[in-house]
PDB file of C-alpha atoms in Angstrom:
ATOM      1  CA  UNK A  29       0.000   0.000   0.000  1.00 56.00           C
ATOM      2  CA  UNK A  30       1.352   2.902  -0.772  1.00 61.00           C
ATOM      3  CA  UNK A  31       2.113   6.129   1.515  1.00 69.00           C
ATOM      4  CA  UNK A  32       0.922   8.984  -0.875  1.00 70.00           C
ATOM      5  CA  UNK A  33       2.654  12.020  -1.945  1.00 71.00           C
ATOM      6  CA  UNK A  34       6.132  12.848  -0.957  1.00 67.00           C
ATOM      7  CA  UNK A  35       6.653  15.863   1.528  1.00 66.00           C
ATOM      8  CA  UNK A  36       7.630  18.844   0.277  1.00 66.00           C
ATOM      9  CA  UNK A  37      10.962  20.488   1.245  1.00 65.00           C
ATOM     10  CA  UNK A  38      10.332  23.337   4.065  1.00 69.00           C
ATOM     11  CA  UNK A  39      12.118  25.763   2.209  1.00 63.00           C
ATOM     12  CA  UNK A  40       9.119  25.346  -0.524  1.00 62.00           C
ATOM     13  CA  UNK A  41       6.380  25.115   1.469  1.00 68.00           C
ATOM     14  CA  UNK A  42       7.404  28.807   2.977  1.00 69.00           C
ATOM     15  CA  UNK A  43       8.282  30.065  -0.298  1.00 66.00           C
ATOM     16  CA  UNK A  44       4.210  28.710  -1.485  1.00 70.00           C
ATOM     17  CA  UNK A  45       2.765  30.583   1.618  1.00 74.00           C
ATOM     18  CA  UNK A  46       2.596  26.806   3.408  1.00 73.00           C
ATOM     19  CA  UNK A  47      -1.173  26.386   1.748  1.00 74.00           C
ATOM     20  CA  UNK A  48      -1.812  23.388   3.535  1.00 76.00           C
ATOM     21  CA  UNK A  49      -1.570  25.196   6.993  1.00 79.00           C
ATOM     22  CA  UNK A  50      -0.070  22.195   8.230  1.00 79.00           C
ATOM     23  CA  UNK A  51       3.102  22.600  10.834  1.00 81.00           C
ATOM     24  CA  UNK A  52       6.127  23.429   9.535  1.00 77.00           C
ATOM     25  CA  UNK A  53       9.507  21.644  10.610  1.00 73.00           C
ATOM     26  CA  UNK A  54      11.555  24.918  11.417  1.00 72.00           C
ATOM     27  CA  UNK A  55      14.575  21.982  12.423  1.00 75.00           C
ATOM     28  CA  UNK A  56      14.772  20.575   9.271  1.00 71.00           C
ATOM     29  CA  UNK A  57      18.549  19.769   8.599  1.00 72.00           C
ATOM     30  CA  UNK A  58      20.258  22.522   6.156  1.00 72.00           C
ATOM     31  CA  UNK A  59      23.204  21.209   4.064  1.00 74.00           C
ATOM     32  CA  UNK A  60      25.537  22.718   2.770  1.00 75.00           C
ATOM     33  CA  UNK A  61      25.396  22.731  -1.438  1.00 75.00           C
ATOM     34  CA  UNK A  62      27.269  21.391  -3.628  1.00 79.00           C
ATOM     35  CA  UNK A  63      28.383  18.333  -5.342  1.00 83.00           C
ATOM     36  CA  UNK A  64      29.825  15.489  -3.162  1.00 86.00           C
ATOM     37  CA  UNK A  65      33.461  13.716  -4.575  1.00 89.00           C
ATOM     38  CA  UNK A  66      32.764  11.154  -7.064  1.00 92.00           C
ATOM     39  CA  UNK A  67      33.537   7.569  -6.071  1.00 93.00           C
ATOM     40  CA  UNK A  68      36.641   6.120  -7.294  1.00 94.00           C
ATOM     41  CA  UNK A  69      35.236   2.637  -7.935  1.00 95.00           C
ATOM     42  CA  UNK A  70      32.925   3.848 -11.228  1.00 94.00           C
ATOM     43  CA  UNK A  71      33.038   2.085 -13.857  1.00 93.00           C
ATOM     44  CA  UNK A  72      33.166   3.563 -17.226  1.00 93.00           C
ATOM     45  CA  UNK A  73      30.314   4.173 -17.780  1.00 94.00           C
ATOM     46  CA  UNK A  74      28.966   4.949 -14.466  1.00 95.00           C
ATOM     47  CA  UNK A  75      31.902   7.330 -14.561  1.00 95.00           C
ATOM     48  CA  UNK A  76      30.936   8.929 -17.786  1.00 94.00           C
ATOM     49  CA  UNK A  77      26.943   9.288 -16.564  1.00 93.00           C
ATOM     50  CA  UNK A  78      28.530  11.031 -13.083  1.00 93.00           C
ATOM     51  CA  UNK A  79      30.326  14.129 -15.124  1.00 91.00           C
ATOM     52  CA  UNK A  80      27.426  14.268 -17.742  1.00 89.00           C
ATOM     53  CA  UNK A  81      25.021  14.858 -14.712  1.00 87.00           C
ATOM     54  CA  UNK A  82      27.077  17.086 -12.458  1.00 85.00           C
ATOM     55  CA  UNK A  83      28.746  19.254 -15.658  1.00 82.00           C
ATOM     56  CA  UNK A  84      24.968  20.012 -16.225  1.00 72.00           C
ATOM     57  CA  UNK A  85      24.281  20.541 -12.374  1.00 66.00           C
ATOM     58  CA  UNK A  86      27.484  22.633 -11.979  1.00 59.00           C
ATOM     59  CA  UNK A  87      26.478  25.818 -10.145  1.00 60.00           C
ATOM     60  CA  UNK A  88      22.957  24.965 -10.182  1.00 63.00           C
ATOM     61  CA  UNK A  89      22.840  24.544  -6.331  1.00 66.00           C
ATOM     62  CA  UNK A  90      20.711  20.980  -6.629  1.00 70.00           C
ATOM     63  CA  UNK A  91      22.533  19.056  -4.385  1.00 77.00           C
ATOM     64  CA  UNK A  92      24.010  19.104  -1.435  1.00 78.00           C
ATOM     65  CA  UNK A  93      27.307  17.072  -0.523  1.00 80.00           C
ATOM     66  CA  UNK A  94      25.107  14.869   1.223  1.00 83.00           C
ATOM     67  CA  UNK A  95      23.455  13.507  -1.971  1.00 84.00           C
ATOM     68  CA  UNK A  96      26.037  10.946  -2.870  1.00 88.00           C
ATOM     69  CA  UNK A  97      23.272   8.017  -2.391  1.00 91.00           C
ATOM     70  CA  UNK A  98      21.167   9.454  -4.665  1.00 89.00           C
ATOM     71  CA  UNK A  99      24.096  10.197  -7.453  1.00 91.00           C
ATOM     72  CA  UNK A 100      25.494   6.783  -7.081  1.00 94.00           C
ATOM     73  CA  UNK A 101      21.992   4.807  -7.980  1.00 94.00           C
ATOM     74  CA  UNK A 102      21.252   7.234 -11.252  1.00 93.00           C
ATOM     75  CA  UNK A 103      25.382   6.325 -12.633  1.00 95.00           C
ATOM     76  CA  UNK A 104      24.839   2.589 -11.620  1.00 96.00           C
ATOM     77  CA  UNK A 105      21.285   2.462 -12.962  1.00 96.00           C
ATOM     78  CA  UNK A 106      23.108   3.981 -16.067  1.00 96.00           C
ATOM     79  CA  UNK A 107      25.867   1.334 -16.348  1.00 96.00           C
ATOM     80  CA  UNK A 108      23.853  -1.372 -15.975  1.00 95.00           C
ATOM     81  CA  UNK A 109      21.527  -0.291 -18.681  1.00 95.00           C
ATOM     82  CA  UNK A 110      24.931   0.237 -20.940  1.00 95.00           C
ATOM     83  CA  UNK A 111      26.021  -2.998 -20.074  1.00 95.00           C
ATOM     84  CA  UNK A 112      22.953  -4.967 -20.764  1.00 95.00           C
ATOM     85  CA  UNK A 113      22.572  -3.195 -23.999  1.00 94.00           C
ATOM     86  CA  UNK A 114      25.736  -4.151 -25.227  1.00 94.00           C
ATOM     87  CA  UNK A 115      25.062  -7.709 -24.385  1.00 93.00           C
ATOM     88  CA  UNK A 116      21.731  -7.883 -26.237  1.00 93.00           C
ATOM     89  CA  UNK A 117      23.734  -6.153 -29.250  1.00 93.00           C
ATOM     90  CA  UNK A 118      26.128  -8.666 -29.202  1.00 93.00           C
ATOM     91  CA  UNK A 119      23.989 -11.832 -28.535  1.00 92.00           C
ATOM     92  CA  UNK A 120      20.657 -10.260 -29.755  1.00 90.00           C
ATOM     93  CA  UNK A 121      16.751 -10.287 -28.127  1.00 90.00           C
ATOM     94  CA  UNK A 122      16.522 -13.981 -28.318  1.00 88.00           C
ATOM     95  CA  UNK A 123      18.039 -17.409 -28.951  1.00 86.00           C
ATOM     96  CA  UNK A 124      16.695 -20.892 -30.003  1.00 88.00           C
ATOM     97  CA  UNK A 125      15.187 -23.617 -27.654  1.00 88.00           C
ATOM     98  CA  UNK A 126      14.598 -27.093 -29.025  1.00 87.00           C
ATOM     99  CA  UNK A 127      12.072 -29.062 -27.019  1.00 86.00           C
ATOM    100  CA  UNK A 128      12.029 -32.823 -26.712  1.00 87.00           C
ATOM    101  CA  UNK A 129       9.645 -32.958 -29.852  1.00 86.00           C
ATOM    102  CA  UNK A 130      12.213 -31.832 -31.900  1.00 86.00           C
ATOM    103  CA  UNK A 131      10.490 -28.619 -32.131  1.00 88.00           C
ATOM    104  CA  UNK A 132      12.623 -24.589 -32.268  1.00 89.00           C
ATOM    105  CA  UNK A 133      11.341 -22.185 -30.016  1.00 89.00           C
ATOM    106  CA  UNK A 134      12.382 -19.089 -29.342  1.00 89.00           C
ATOM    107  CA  UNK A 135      12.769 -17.263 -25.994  1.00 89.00           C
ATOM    108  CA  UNK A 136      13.940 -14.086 -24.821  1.00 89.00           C
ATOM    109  CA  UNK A 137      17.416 -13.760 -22.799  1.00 90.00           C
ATOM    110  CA  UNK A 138      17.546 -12.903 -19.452  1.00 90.00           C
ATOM    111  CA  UNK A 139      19.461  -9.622 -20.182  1.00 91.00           C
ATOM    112  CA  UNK A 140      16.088  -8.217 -21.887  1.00 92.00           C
ATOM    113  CA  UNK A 141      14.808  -8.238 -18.382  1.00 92.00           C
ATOM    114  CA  UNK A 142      17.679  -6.678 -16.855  1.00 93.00           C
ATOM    115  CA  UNK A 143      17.826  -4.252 -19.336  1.00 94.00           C
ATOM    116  CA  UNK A 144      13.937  -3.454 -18.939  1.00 94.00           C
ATOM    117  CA  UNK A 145      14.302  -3.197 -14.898  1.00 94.00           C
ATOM    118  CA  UNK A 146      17.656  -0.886 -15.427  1.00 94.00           C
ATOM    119  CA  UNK A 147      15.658   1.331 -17.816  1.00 94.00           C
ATOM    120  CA  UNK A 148      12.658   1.668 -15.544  1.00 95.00           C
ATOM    121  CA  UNK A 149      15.046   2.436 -12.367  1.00 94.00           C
ATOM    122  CA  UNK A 150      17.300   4.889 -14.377  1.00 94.00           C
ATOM    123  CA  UNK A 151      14.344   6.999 -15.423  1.00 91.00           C
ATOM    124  CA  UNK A 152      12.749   6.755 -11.856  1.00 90.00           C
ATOM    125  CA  UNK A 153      15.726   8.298 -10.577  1.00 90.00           C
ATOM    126  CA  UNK A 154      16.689  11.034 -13.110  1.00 87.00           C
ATOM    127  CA  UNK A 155      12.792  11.905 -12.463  1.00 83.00           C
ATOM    128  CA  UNK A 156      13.848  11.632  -8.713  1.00 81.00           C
ATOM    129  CA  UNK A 157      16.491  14.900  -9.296  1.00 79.00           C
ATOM    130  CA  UNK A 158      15.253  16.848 -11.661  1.00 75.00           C
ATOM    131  CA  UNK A 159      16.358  15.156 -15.583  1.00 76.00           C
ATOM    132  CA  UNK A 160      12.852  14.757 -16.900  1.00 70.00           C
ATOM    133  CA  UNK A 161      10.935  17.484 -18.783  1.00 63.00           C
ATOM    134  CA  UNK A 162       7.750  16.904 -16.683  1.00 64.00           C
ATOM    135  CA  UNK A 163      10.226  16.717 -13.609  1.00 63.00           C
ATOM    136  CA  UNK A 164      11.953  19.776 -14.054  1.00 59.00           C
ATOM    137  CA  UNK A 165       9.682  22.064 -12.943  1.00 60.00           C
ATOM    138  CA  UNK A 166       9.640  20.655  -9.481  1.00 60.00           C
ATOM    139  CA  UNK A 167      13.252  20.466  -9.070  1.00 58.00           C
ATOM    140  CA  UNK A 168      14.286  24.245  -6.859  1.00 58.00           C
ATOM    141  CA  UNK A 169      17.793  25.161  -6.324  1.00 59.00           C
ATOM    142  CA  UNK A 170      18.634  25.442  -3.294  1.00 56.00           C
ATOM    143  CA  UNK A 171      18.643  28.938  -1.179  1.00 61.00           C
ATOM    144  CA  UNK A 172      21.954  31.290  -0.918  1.00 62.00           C
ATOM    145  CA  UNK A 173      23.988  30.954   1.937  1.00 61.00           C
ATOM    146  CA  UNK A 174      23.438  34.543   3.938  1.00 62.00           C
ATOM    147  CA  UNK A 175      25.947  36.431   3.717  1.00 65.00           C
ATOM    148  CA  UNK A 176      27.843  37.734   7.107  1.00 62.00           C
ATOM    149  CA  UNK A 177      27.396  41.430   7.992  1.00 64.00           C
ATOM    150  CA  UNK A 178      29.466  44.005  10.028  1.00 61.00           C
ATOM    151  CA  UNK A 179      32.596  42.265  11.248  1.00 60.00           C
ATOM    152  CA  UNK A 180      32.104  38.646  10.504  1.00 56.00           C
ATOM    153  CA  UNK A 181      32.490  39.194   7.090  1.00 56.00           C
ATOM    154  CA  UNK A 182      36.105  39.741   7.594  1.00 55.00           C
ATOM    155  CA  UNK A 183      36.146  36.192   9.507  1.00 57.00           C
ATOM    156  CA  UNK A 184      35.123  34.044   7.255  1.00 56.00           C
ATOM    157  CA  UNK A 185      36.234  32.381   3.847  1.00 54.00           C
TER     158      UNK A 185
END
């Protein structure tokens, strides 16, 4: 059963007017932006999906550092999707099954089903941050740090 819509962010809510006149978390962790390291264990391709999608993010103020998770499952996703791909290019769709009759038959690889569940799961996730048209106009960057005033501004970097 499912839980319904997803909560919106608290910065969004206040910047709507919070229309729902529900409570608002005022202790909602704050994070500071920008886009975490990327793991030295990619792939190639999982490598070449993590600069596609944080060249385009660069500067947008998206993500925070803490967003690795969610940056990790779109580049696997990705390579597993590649991979399969190249595997049903190679191999093709489908391959031949003789029954005891005598009798060809034939049946779809296994890879055609990884390849369908990688495509679903990549395009949940780039929906997830912001990649899809319809998806897009959710996505908010996030707000400017404040900047320090009087004194402090000569304190810090």
């Amino acid at each position: 059963m499912g839980r319904g819509r997803k909560p919106k962010p608290t910065a969004l809510k206040l910047l709507n007017g919070n229309p729902g006149c529900r409570p608002i978390n005022m202790r909602e962790p704050q994070f500071e932006a920008g886009i975490p390291p990327k793991p030295e264990w990619f792939d190639l391709y999982a490598s070449e999906e993590w600069d596609r999608i944080t060249g385009n993010l660069n500067g947008q103020r998206v993500f925070t550092r803490n967003d690795l998770g969610i940056l990790v499952a779109v580049c696997i996703a990705y390579e597993q999707l590649r991979e399969t791909h190249a595997i049903l290019k190679t191999l093709g769709r489908s391959y031949v099954v003789e029954d005891l009759g005598g009798q060809k038959h034939f049946k779809a690889r296994p890879e055609c089903v990884r390849f369908e569940t990688a495509q679903k799961e990549y395009r949940t996730l780039l929906s997830e941050i912001g990649f899809s048209p319809s998806s897009r106009s959710r996505v908010k960057t996030l707000p400017e740090p404040p900047k320090p005033n009087g004194s402090a501004r000569f304190f810090t970097s």
